[in-house]
Every structure is written in C-alpha cells, then in structure tokens.
Coordinates of C-alpha atoms in Angstrom, one line a residue:
M1 CA 121.3 67.5 40.0
Y2 CA 118.2 66.7 38.1
A3 CA 120.2 65.8 35.0
D4 CA 122.2 63.3 37.1
R5 CA 119.0 61.7 38.4
N6 CA 117.5 61.2 34.9
I7 CA 120.5 60.0 32.8
L8 CA 119.5 56.5 33.9
S9 CA 116.0 56.3 32.2
P10 CA 117.1 56.5 28.5
V11 CA 119.7 53.7 28.9
M12 CA 117.6 51.3 31.0
G13 CA 117.1 49.1 27.9
V14 CA 120.9 48.9 27.3
I15 CA 121.6 48.1 31.0
Q16 CA 118.8 45.4 30.8
D17 CA 120.6 43.7 27.9
D18 CA 124.0 44.1 29.5
W19 CA 123.1 42.6 32.8
G20 CA 120.1 40.4 31.9
L21 CA 117.6 42.2 34.1
S22 CA 113.8 42.0 34.4
K23 CA 111.5 45.0 34.4
S24 CA 111.1 44.7 38.2
E25 CA 114.9 44.9 38.6
L26 CA 115.1 47.9 36.3
G27 CA 112.5 49.6 38.4
L28 CA 114.4 48.7 41.6
M29 CA 117.4 50.7 40.3
S30 CA 115.4 53.9 40.6
T31 CA 113.5 52.8 43.7
I32 CA 116.6 52.2 45.8
F33 CA 117.9 55.7 44.9
F34 CA 114.7 57.4 45.8
L35 CA 114.4 55.3 49.0
A36 CA 117.7 56.8 50.2
Y37 CA 116.7 60.2 48.9
A38 CA 113.4 60.2 50.7
A39 CA 114.9 58.8 54.0
M40 CA 117.3 61.7 54.1
Q41 CA 114.7 64.5 53.7
I42 CA 113.6 64.9 57.3
P43 CA 117.1 64.4 59.0
A44 CA 118.6 66.9 56.5
G45 CA 116.0 69.5 57.3
F46 CA 116.4 69.2 61.0
L47 CA 120.2 69.2 60.7
A48 CA 120.2 72.2 58.4
D49 CA 118.1 74.3 60.8
R50 CA 120.6 73.4 63.6
I51 CA 124.1 73.6 62.1
G52 CA 123.6 75.7 58.9
R53 CA 121.8 75.2 55.7
V54 CA 124.7 75.8 53.3
K55 CA 126.9 73.4 55.1
V56 CA 124.4 70.5 54.8
L57 CA 123.6 71.5 51.2
V58 CA 127.2 71.5 49.9
S59 CA 128.4 68.4 51.7
G60 CA 125.5 66.4 50.4
Y61 CA 126.0 67.7 46.9
I62 CA 129.6 66.5 46.9
L63 CA 128.6 63.1 48.0
F64 CA 125.9 63.0 45.3
G65 CA 128.5 63.9 42.6
V66 CA 131.0 61.3 43.7
G67 CA 128.2 58.7 43.9
T68 CA 127.2 59.5 40.3
I69 CA 130.7 58.9 39.1
M70 CA 131.0 55.7 41.0
S71 CA 127.7 54.5 39.5
G72 CA 129.5 54.2 36.2
V73 CA 132.1 51.9 37.7
A74 CA 129.6 49.4 39.1
P75 CA 130.3 45.9 37.7
G76 CA 126.8 44.5 38.3
L77 CA 123.3 45.1 39.7
L78 CA 124.2 44.6 43.4
A79 CA 127.1 47.0 43.4
F80 CA 125.0 49.5 41.3
L81 CA 122.2 49.4 43.8
M82 CA 124.5 50.0 46.8
I83 CA 126.2 53.0 45.1
R84 CA 122.8 54.4 44.0
F85 CA 121.6 54.2 47.6
V86 CA 124.6 56.3 48.8
T87 CA 124.1 58.7 45.9
G88 CA 120.5 59.1 47.0
L89 CA 121.6 60.0 50.5
G90 CA 123.7 62.8 49.1
E91 CA 121.0 64.3 46.9
G92 CA 118.6 64.0 49.8
T93 CA 120.3 67.0 51.5
Y94 CA 119.2 69.4 48.8
Y95 CA 115.5 70.2 48.9
G96 CA 114.9 71.3 52.5
P97 CA 118.0 73.5 52.9
Q98 CA 117.7 75.0 49.5
Y99 CA 114.0 76.1 49.8
A100 CA 114.6 77.3 53.3
I101 CA 117.4 79.6 52.1
S102 CA 115.3 80.9 49.2
S103 CA 112.1 81.3 51.2
V104 CA 113.9 83.5 53.7
A105 CA 115.8 85.5 51.1
I106 CA 112.9 86.2 48.8
S107 CA 109.9 88.4 49.7
Q108 CA 106.7 86.6 50.6
K109 CA 104.7 88.2 47.8
Y110 CA 107.1 86.6 45.2
R111 CA 107.2 83.1 46.7
G112 CA 105.1 81.5 44.0
I113 CA 107.0 82.9 41.0
S114 CA 110.4 82.5 42.7
S115 CA 109.7 78.8 43.4
A116 CA 108.7 78.4 39.8
L117 CA 112.0 79.9 38.6
I118 CA 113.9 77.5 40.9
N119 CA 111.8 74.6 39.6
S120 CA 112.7 75.7 36.0
G121 CA 116.2 74.5 36.8
M122 CA 114.6 71.1 37.5
A123 CA 112.9 71.1 34.1
V124 CA 116.1 72.1 32.3
G125 CA 118.1 69.4 34.2
I126 CA 115.6 66.7 33.5
S127 CA 115.6 67.6 29.8
L128 CA 119.4 67.8 29.7
G129 CA 119.7 64.4 31.4
F130 CA 117.3 62.7 28.9
I131 CA 118.8 64.3 25.8
A132 CA 122.5 64.0 26.8
S133 CA 122.2 60.4 27.9
S134 CA 120.4 59.4 24.7
Y135 CA 122.8 61.4 22.6
F136 CA 126.0 59.9 24.2
T137 CA 124.7 56.4 24.1
F138 CA 122.8 56.0 20.9
T139 CA 124.3 58.7 18.6
L140 CA 127.9 58.9 19.7
K141 CA 127.9 55.2 20.6
K142 CA 129.5 55.7 24.0
D143 CA 129.0 53.2 26.8
W144 CA 126.1 53.9 29.0
Q145 CA 128.5 54.6 31.8
F146 CA 129.9 57.7 30.0
S147 CA 126.9 59.9 31.0
F148 CA 127.5 59.1 34.7
Y149 CA 131.1 60.2 34.5
V150 CA 130.4 63.5 32.8
F151 CA 127.5 64.6 35.0
G152 CA 129.1 63.4 38.2
I153 CA 132.2 65.6 37.6
L154 CA 130.0 68.6 36.8
T155 CA 128.0 68.0 40.0
V156 CA 131.2 68.1 42.1
L157 CA 132.2 71.4 40.4
V158 CA 128.8 72.9 41.1
A159 CA 129.0 71.9 44.8
V160 CA 132.3 73.9 45.1
L161 CA 130.7 76.9 43.5
M162 CA 127.7 76.7 45.9
G163 CA 130.0 76.6 48.8
L164 CA 131.8 79.8 47.6
L165 CA 128.8 81.8 46.5
I166 CA 125.6 80.9 48.5
K167 CA 125.0 82.7 51.8
D168 CA 122.4 81.7 54.4
P169 CA 120.6 84.9 55.3
H170 CA 118.9 83.4 58.3
H171 CA 120.1 80.8 60.8
R172 CA 117.5 80.2 63.5
S173 CA 117.7 83.6 65.2
R174 CA 117.3 87.3 64.4
I175 CA 119.1 90.2 66.0
K176 CA 117.0 93.0 67.3
S177 CA 118.1 96.6 67.5
T178 CA 118.9 96.1 71.2
G179 CA 121.6 93.6 70.3
T180 CA 119.7 90.8 71.9
S181 CA 119.4 87.5 70.0
V182 CA 115.8 86.3 69.8
T183 CA 115.1 82.7 68.8
E184 CA 111.8 82.4 66.9
P185 CA 109.3 80.3 68.8
E186 CA 108.9 76.8 67.4
N187 CA 106.1 74.3 67.6
V188 CA 106.7 71.1 65.8
R189 CA 103.0 70.3 65.9
E190 CA 102.6 73.1 63.4
L191 CA 104.3 70.9 60.8
F192 CA 101.4 68.4 61.0
S193 CA 98.4 70.6 60.9
K194 CA 95.4 69.7 58.7
N195 CA 96.7 71.9 55.9
H196 CA 100.2 70.4 56.1
L197 CA 98.9 66.8 56.1
I198 CA 96.6 67.4 53.1
T199 CA 99.5 69.0 51.2
Y200 CA 101.8 66.1 52.0
V201 CA 99.2 63.7 50.6
L202 CA 98.7 65.8 47.5
I203 CA 102.4 66.0 46.7
F204 CA 102.7 62.2 47.1
C205 CA 99.9 61.7 44.6
S206 CA 101.4 64.3 42.2
L207 CA 104.9 62.9 42.3
Y208 CA 103.8 59.3 41.9
G209 CA 102.6 60.0 38.4
F210 CA 105.6 62.2 37.6
F211 CA 108.2 59.7 38.7
S212 CA 106.4 56.8 37.1
M213 CA 106.4 58.7 33.8
M214 CA 110.0 60.1 34.1
T215 CA 111.3 56.6 34.9
W216 CA 109.4 54.5 32.4
L217 CA 108.5 56.9 29.6
P218 CA 111.6 56.4 27.5
Y219 CA 111.3 52.6 27.9
Y220 CA 107.6 52.7 27.1
L221 CA 108.3 54.7 23.9
Q222 CA 110.9 52.2 22.8
T223 CA 109.0 49.0 23.6
E224 CA 105.3 49.9 23.3
R225 CA 105.4 52.6 20.7
G226 CA 108.4 51.5 18.6
V227 CA 110.3 54.9 18.9
P228 CA 114.1 54.6 18.2
G229 CA 116.2 55.0 21.3
S230 CA 117.9 58.0 19.9
R231 CA 114.6 59.9 19.9
T232 CA 113.1 58.8 23.2
G233 CA 115.2 61.3 25.2
V234 CA 114.0 64.2 23.1
I235 CA 110.4 63.1 23.3
A236 CA 110.5 62.5 27.1
S237 CA 112.1 65.9 27.6
L238 CA 109.0 67.6 26.2
V239 CA 107.4 67.2 29.6
P240 CA 110.0 69.2 31.6
W241 CA 110.5 71.7 28.8
S242 CA 106.9 72.5 28.5
S243 CA 106.6 72.8 32.2
I244 CA 108.7 76.0 32.4
P245 CA 106.0 78.4 31.0
G246 CA 103.4 76.5 33.0
A247 CA 105.3 76.7 36.2
L248 CA 106.0 80.4 35.8
F249 CA 102.4 81.2 34.9
F250 CA 100.9 79.3 37.8
G251 CA 103.6 80.5 40.2
Y252 CA 102.7 84.1 39.3
L253 CA 99.0 83.3 39.6
S254 CA 99.6 81.7 43.0
D255 CA 101.1 85.0 44.3
K256 CA 97.9 86.8 43.2
I257 CA 95.3 84.3 44.6
K258 CA 94.9 83.8 48.3
N259 CA 92.6 80.8 48.1
K260 CA 94.4 78.2 46.0
K261 CA 91.9 75.3 46.3
I262 CA 90.1 75.7 43.0
M263 CA 93.3 76.2 41.1
V264 CA 95.0 73.2 42.6
F265 CA 91.9 71.0 42.0
T266 CA 91.7 72.1 38.4
L267 CA 95.4 71.3 37.8
A268 CA 94.8 67.9 39.3
V269 CA 91.8 67.1 37.0
L270 CA 93.7 68.2 33.9
G271 CA 96.8 66.3 34.9
M272 CA 94.7 63.1 35.3
I273 CA 93.2 63.6 31.8
C274 CA 96.7 63.9 30.3
Q275 CA 97.9 60.8 32.2
F276 CA 95.0 58.9 30.6
I277 CA 95.7 60.3 27.1
V278 CA 99.3 59.0 26.8
P279 CA 98.5 55.3 26.9
Y280 CA 94.9 55.5 25.6
S281 CA 95.5 57.4 22.4
D282 CA 96.4 55.4 19.2
S283 CA 97.5 58.7 17.6
F284 CA 101.2 59.4 18.1
S285 CA 100.6 63.2 17.6
F286 CA 97.8 63.1 20.2
M287 CA 100.1 61.3 22.7
I288 CA 102.7 64.0 22.1
A289 CA 100.1 66.7 22.8
G290 CA 99.1 64.9 26.0
L291 CA 102.8 65.0 27.2
V292 CA 103.1 68.7 26.4
V293 CA 99.9 69.6 28.2
Y294 CA 100.9 67.4 31.2
G295 CA 104.1 69.4 31.3
L296 CA 102.2 72.7 31.3
I297 CA 99.8 71.8 34.1
G298 CA 101.4 68.8 35.8
K299 CA 103.7 68.3 38.8
L300 CA 106.2 71.1 37.9
A301 CA 103.3 73.6 37.6
L302 CA 101.8 72.4 40.9
D303 CA 105.0 72.5 42.9
P304 CA 105.3 76.3 43.2
V305 CA 101.7 76.7 44.4
L306 CA 102.2 74.1 47.1
I307 CA 105.6 75.4 48.2
S308 CA 104.1 78.9 48.6
F309 CA 101.1 77.4 50.4
I310 CA 103.4 75.5 52.9
A311 CA 105.6 78.6 53.5
D312 CA 102.6 80.7 54.3
H313 CA 101.6 78.3 57.0
T314 CA 104.9 77.7 58.6
S315 CA 107.3 79.6 60.9
S316 CA 110.5 80.6 59.1
A317 CA 112.6 79.0 61.8
M318 CA 111.3 75.6 60.7
Y319 CA 111.5 76.1 56.9
A320 CA 114.2 73.5 56.3
R321 CA 112.2 71.0 58.4
V322 CA 108.9 71.6 56.8
F323 CA 110.3 71.5 53.3
G324 CA 112.2 68.3 54.2
I325 CA 108.9 66.7 55.4
F326 CA 107.1 68.0 52.3
N327 CA 109.6 66.6 49.9
F328 CA 109.8 63.4 52.0
A329 CA 106.1 62.9 51.5
G330 CA 106.4 63.5 47.8
M331 CA 109.5 61.3 47.4
L332 CA 107.8 58.4 49.1
S333 CA 106.0 58.0 45.8
S334 CA 109.3 57.7 44.0
I335 CA 110.1 54.7 46.1
F336 CA 107.0 52.9 45.0
A337 CA 106.2 54.2 41.5
P338 CA 109.1 52.8 39.5
Y339 CA 108.8 49.3 41.0
I340 CA 105.0 49.2 41.0
T341 CA 104.8 50.3 37.4
G342 CA 107.4 47.7 36.4
Y343 CA 105.6 45.0 38.4
L344 CA 102.2 45.9 36.9
A345 CA 103.7 45.8 33.4
E346 CA 105.0 42.3 34.0
V347 CA 101.7 41.0 35.4
T348 CA 99.5 42.6 32.8
G349 CA 101.8 42.4 29.8
N350 CA 101.6 46.1 29.1
M351 CA 102.5 49.4 30.7
E352 CA 99.2 51.3 30.3
I353 CA 97.8 50.4 33.7
G354 CA 100.6 52.4 35.4
F355 CA 99.5 55.6 33.7
Y356 CA 95.9 55.0 34.7
L357 CA 96.8 54.4 38.3
S358 CA 98.9 57.7 38.3
G359 CA 95.9 59.7 37.0
I360 CA 93.5 58.3 39.7
L361 CA 95.9 59.1 42.5
L362 CA 96.4 62.7 41.2
L363 CA 92.6 63.2 41.1
F364 CA 92.3 61.9 44.7
G365 CA 95.0 64.3 46.0
G366 CA 93.4 67.3 44.2
F367 CA 90.0 66.4 45.7
L368 CA 91.4 66.1 49.2
F369 CA 93.0 69.6 48.9
L370 CA 89.5 71.1 48.6
F371 CA 89.2 70.4 52.4
S372 CA 92.2 72.5 53.3
D373 CA 91.8 76.0 54.8
G374 CA 92.1 78.2 51.8
Q375 CA 93.2 81.5 53.4
P376 CA 96.9 81.3 54.1
F377 CA 97.0 84.7 55.8
K378 CA 95.1 83.4 58.8
A379 CA 98.0 81.1 59.7
A380 CA 100.4 84.0 59.1
V381 CA 98.4 86.2 61.5
K382 CA 98.4 83.6 64.2
K383 CA 102.1 83.0 63.7
Q384 CA 102.8 86.8 64.0
R385 CA 100.7 87.1 67.2
R386 CA 102.5 84.1 68.8
A387 CA 105.9 85.7 68.0
Q388 CA 104.8 89.0 69.4
R389 CA 103.6 87.4 72.7
Y390 CA 106.9 85.5 72.9
E391 CA 108.9 88.7 72.4
A392 CA 106.8 90.7 74.9
K393 CA 107.4 88.0 77.5
F394 CA 111.1 87.2 77.1
V395 CA 112.8 90.1 75.4
P396 CA 113.9 92.9 77.8
R397 CA 113.0 96.4 76.8
R398 CA 115.7 99.1 76.6
E399 CA 115.3 101.7 79.3
N400 CA 115.2 105.3 78.1
P401 CA 118.0 107.4 79.5

C-alpha cells in the first residue's frame, strides 16, 4: 500500500515533461489522492465498527489496487486526477479498521512496540516504492506507468490474502460466561476529549512535514541539489529505512513510560531541527545525516507513541472510529502540504521555505502536547468503572440452583 502511494514522487519530473505541468499541478496530483484518502477515514471507521472491520479493509484494498493500475492508463492530467481520487477512497479504508483489529488482538502492554512493528511495514513500503519506481524508470528505461501496473497487481493479490487470513477478534460485543451478549457502552464525546483533540493537532503537524518531504524530496534533490534521477529514490528512501530502528525503540520506550509528554516534545524539537538542516546545509553529507536522523526520530517514530496514547484513552468498541478520526486529522495535512509546498516554491523561486514551515508546525504540535493529561491509566480506570456500572445495571445475574 505505501509502496503504491510513493511510486509517483520519483517520476514527477518525467510526468511534468510529458504533460507540460507546473509545480502546483504536480502537487495537485498528490493532494487530490490524499483529499479522498482523508475524507474516507471517518466513514470507514464508523462503517467498520458496524458491519465488520475485515470486510471494509479488504473491499477498500481491492479498489485501491485497481485504481493504481488504472492510474497508469490515464491519458492526461484530468483523467489522472479523477482516478487518483477514487484510488484514495480505496486506500482510505485501511487505517482505522487495521489498527482496530491489531489493538484488540494485541495486549495493552505491547501496544507501542506492536504499532512500531506495523509501522515498519510503512517504512519498507515507502522505500520500496521510491527505489522501484526510480529503478524501473531511470535504470531499466521503462515508461513511468510501468510501476503503477506492477504495484497495482500486487496490491490486489495482497487484498485476496488478507480476506483469507485475517480474522476480526472483536466486533462490537463480547460474550459473557452466561451466554448473554453485552455491547460495550459508547460515548462519542469521548473521541473529542482534550487529550484526543491535542493528539489530532499534533499528528496533523507531524504528517505535514512528512508528506511534504515524501512528495517533494526526490524532485528537490534533482532540481535544487543536482542529484541524478536514478539516485533520488535511494536517497529519499533513507528516511523510511532509518525510521525502522527509531520506531521500534520509541515504541518499546512508550510501553515503559506512562507519561509520554516529555518524550513527544523532545521528538518534535529534534524533528524540527532536522527539517531545518536539509535545506540550510550546503554540505551534501550533512544533508544526508539530517535525513537519516529525521527518519530515526520523525513521524514514523512518533506514530507508535501516539497510537498507544489514543488507544489507552478510548473504549475498544470505538477503536476503528477513533483511529479513523486520528488518521483523518493527520491526513488533512497531506491535502495541503504537497500543494502549499509547490506553491511556495513557485512564489519564492526555491523549495527551502517548505521545509522551514514544516519544522515550525512540528514544534507547535509538540509544544501543545505538553498540555495533555500525561497519565493514560486514569482514562482506562474511568472507562473500566463505566463499563462495570453498565454491566451491573443491564446484565442479569445467573441465579444459583
């Protein structure tokens, strides 16, 4: 999935030459995809909690794969944008249902490290998309459409495997020893508590910089740094590759630390510094170091911490919904970041300002998180007590013979 999403970035320059596009139009190709992706987050979460998480996950994945294949058939910009919009709707069914399934299936004490392991798939996918797209187009001299065909077919095959192998261990109700079905009490207002809202803002700020970089970094390396197109995919992939050990370490640390505020703020400050280093440094080696460190402590390292934080503050019956809203908040940035970065590059004549804006937003989000309630177990205790009161009131007790 993440490979499909990122095969576009390395070939943006080729598409620009083929179709005679401006930088703003190039940014629009990513923006329209993420607009649909973000719009689908909340509906997919609510639908998954109602009719089944695996059903929603697999059906959307098939649509995503078919849309990726059809993207390679598009004859021009308008058709490409329409197909990418539909493709984004398909991918939009993934995040909420997937993390709902994993959060229920995996013990609470391993939520951070398990989320990091899942996010490692994102890192591998992003890297694979960058490298494969660059390799097919610039080394093997294939048309840019070739990558869309290959990864689209693979996505459909993965969707079939998910439908056969993945089971949903929880679907809105739990069965007690009495045989009575008890639906967990739900309070939608719980999804918009202070902690939730602060986390939504932070994930927006974090993903803004990430998607700005993932969309424009290969193009920036080619046009501003003079890096050959065949190497841009490899260099850009340093960010997701280096994120794997960082995500695992901070995911593990998140499971050990109850109050995550200082850790999150520190990651935000370091991420901002790395966002500044990439455009500011004249040294190519120093820029590479900035990319690697950003991978270690950036968005992919922060995600497992925030996912664990959200799960600790939310009823399991609403996991698909809360993760849908969480990802919707983050993916709103993906709508604006590619276009705004391209627009600022046209207005100013260089792309550096986009990196600086990303760093400032990340610092703001990290600072705001300091005002969250840092003890997740308090919310868990309240949730448990509410469930116990509900059970005592509505669940009939078995009479002893």
